[in-house]
Short mmCIF file of C-alpha atoms in Angstrom, two decimals:
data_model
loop_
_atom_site.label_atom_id
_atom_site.label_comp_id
_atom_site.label_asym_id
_atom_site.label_seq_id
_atom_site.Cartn_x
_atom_site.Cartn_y
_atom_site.Cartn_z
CA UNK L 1 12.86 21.39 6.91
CA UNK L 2 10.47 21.00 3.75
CA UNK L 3 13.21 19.25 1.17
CA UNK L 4 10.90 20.25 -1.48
CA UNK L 5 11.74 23.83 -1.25
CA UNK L 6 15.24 23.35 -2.01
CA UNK L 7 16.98 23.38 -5.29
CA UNK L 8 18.56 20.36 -4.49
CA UNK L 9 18.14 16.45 -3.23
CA UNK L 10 21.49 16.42 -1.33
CA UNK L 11 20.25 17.72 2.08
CA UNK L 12 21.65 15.41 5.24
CA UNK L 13 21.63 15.21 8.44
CA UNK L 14 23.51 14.08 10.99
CA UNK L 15 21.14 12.12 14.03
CA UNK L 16 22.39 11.88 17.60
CA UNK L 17 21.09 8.12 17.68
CA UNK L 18 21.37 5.14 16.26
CA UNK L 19 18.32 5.76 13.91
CA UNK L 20 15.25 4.14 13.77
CA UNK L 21 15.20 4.44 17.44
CA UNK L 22 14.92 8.11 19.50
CA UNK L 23 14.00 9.93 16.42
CA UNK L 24 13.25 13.52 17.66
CA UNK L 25 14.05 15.19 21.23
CA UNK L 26 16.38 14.36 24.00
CA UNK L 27 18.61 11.90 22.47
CA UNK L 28 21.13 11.86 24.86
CA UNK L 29 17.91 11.08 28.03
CA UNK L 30 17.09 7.64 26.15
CA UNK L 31 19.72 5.44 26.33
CA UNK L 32 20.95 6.32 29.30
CA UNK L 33 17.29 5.97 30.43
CA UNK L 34 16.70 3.19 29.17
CA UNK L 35 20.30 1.68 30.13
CA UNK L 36 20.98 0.70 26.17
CA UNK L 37 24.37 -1.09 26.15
CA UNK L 38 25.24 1.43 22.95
CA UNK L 39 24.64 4.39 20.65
CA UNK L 40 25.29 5.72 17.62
CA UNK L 41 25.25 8.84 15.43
CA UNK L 42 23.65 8.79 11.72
CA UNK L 43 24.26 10.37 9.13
CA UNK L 44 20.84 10.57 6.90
CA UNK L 45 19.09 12.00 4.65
CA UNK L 46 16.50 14.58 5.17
CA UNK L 47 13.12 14.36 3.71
CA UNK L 48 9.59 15.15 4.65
CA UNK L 49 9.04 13.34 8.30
CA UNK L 50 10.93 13.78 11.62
CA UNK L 51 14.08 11.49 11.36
CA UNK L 52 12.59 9.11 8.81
CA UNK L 53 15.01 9.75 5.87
CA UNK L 54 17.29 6.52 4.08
CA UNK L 55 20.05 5.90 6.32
CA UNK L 56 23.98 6.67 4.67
CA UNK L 57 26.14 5.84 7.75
CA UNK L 58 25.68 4.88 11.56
CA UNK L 59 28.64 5.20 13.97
CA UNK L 60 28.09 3.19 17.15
CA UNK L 61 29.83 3.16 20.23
CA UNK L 62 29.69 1.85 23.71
CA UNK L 63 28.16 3.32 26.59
CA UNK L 64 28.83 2.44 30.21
CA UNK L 65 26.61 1.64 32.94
CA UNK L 66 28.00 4.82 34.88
CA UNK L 67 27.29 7.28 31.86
CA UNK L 68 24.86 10.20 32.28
CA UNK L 69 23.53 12.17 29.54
CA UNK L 70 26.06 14.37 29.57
CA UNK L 71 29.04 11.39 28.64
CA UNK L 72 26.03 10.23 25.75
CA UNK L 73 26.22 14.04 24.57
CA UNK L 74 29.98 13.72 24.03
CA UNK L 75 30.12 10.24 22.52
CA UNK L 76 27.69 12.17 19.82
CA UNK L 77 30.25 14.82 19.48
CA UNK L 78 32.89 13.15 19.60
CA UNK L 79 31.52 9.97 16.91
CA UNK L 80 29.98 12.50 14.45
CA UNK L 81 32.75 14.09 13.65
CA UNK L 82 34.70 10.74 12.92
CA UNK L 83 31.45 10.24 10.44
CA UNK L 84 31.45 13.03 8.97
CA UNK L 85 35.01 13.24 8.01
CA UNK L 86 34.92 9.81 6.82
CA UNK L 87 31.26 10.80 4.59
CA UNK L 88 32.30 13.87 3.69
CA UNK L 89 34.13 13.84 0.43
CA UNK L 90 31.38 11.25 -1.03
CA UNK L 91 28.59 13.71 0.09
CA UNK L 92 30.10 16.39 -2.18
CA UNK L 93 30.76 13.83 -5.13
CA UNK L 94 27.80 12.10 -4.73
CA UNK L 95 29.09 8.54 -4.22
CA UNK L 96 26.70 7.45 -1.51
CA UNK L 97 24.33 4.65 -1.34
CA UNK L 98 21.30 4.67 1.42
CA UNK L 99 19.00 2.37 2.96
CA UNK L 100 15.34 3.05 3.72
CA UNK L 101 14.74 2.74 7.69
CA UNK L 102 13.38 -0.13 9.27
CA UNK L 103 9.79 0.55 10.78
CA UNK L 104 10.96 -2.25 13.30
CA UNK L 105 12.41 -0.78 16.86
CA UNK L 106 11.31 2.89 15.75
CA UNK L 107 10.90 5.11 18.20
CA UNK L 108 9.75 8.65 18.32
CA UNK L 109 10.34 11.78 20.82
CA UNK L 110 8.28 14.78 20.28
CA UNK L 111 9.32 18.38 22.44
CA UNK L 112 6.46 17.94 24.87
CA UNK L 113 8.51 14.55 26.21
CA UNK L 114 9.94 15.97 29.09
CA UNK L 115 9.10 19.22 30.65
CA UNK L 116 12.45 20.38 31.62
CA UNK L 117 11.35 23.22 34.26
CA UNK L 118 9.04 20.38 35.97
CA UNK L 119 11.49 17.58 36.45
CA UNK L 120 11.46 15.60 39.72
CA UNK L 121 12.58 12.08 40.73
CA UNK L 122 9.43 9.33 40.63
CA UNK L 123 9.70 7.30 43.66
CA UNK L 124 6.72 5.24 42.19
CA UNK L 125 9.49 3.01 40.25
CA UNK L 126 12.26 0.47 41.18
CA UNK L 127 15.38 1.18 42.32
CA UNK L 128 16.81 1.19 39.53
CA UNK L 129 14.35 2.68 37.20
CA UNK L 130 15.36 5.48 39.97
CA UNK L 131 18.69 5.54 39.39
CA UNK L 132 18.47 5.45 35.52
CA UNK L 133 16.06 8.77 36.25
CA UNK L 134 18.83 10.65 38.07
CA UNK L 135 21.37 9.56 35.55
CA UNK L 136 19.75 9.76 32.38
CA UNK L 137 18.47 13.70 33.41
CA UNK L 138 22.27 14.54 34.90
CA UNK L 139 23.80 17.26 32.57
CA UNK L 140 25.88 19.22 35.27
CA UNK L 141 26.34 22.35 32.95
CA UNK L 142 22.34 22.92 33.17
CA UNK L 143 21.12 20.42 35.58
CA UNK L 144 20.67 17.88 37.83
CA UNK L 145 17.64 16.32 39.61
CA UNK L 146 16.97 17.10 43.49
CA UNK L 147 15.05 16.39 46.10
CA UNK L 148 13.87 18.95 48.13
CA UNK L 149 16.36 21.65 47.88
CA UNK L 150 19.47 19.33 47.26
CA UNK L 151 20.83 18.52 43.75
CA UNK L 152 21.44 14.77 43.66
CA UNK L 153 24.66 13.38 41.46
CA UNK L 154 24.54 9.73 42.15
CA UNK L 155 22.36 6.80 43.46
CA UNK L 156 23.27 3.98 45.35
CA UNK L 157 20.76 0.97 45.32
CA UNK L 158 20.69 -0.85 48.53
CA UNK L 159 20.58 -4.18 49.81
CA UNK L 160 17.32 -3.24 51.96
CA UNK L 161 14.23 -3.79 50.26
CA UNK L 162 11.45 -1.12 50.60
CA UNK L 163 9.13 -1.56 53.61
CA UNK L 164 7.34 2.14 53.04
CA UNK L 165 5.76 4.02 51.02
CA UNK L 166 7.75 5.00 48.03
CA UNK L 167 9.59 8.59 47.87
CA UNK L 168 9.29 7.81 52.04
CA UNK L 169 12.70 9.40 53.53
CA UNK L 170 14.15 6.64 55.84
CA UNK L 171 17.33 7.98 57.09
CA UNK L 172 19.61 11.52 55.97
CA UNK L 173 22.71 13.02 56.88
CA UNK L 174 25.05 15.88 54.95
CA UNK L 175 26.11 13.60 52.28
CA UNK L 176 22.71 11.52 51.28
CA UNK L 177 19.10 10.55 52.36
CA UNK L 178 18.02 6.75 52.03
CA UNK L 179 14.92 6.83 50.29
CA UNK L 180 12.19 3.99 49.57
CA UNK L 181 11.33 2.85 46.18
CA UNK L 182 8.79 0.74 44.77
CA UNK L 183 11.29 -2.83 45.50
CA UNK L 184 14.47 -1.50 46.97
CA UNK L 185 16.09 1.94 48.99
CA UNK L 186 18.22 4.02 47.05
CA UNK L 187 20.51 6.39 48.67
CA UNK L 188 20.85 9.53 46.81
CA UNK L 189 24.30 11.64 47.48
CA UNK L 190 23.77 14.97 47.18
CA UNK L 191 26.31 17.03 44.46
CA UNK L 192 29.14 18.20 45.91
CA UNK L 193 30.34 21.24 43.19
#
């Protein structure tokens, strides 16, 4: 959105993260990625860059170690409208103060990130870098990861550490293979819906 062609200065968004960091795409891959203890949504306003406009509001909240993208989604929902009917009425009377973004801890997540119809699991990464993969790209409604022809919904890092080749499968049966990793094998269960 170009602010400048608008009759007004009193254009906002609301950002599914806890801005300066994730500005852009796939908000609800990074933190669960990335295993970030929390989140947040914030409310902003919009100017000329991607995500880069002074900062109104942030509402954070906790996310678990067990959460997939799809629970991070929901928190968003769920947070931004507790922000925006607490922001609301002093949007439309124009009682709000902002802050100008830190450059410190920005990060940035253009479209071409993740190339959803060529998604696979890398093998070439620890256990639980693994694990984060498969949980941070888990949004049942549209998809999951696989392997081979099986959709994977969890990952259970074992004790063993990794004497093969990584993405090597060591052992299978109908409910999960044990594959190797780059430290430790990781037993992926196969979705069950």
């Amino acid at each position: 959105i170009d602010p400048n062609k608008l009759n007004t200065d009193k254009v906002y968004n609301i950002h599914f993260s806890q801005l300066p960091k994730y500005k852009g795409m796939y908000t609800s891959v990074w933190p669960i990625l990335y295993a970030d203890s929390h989140s947040g949504v914030t409310l902003h306003k919009i100017d000329e860059g991607i995500d880069t406009g002074d900062i109104i509001a942030q509402k954070v909240f906790e996310l678990s170690e067990k959460d997939r993208s799809q629970d991070c989604y929901r928190k968003y929902i769920d947070n931004s409208k507790v922000l925006l009917s607490e922001w609301f009425c002093k949007l439309v009377n124009n009682e709000v103060c902002s802050v100008e973004q830190s450059a410190i801890n920005a990060t940035y997540f253009s479209k071409k990130t993740i190339d959803y119809s060529n998604l696979s699991i890398d093998f070439n990464k620890t256990a639980w870098q693994v694990k984060r993969q498969v949980y941070a790209f888990s949004f049942r409604p549209y998809q999951l990861l696989s392997f081979g022809d099986k959709d994977i919904s969890d990952v259970i890092i074992k004790k063993e550490k990794s004497l093969c080749k990584p993405g090597t499968i060591i052992a299978e049966n109908e409910d999960f293979l044990t594959v190797s990793t780059i430290d430790y094998d990781v037993e992926l269960y196969f979705d069950g819906l």
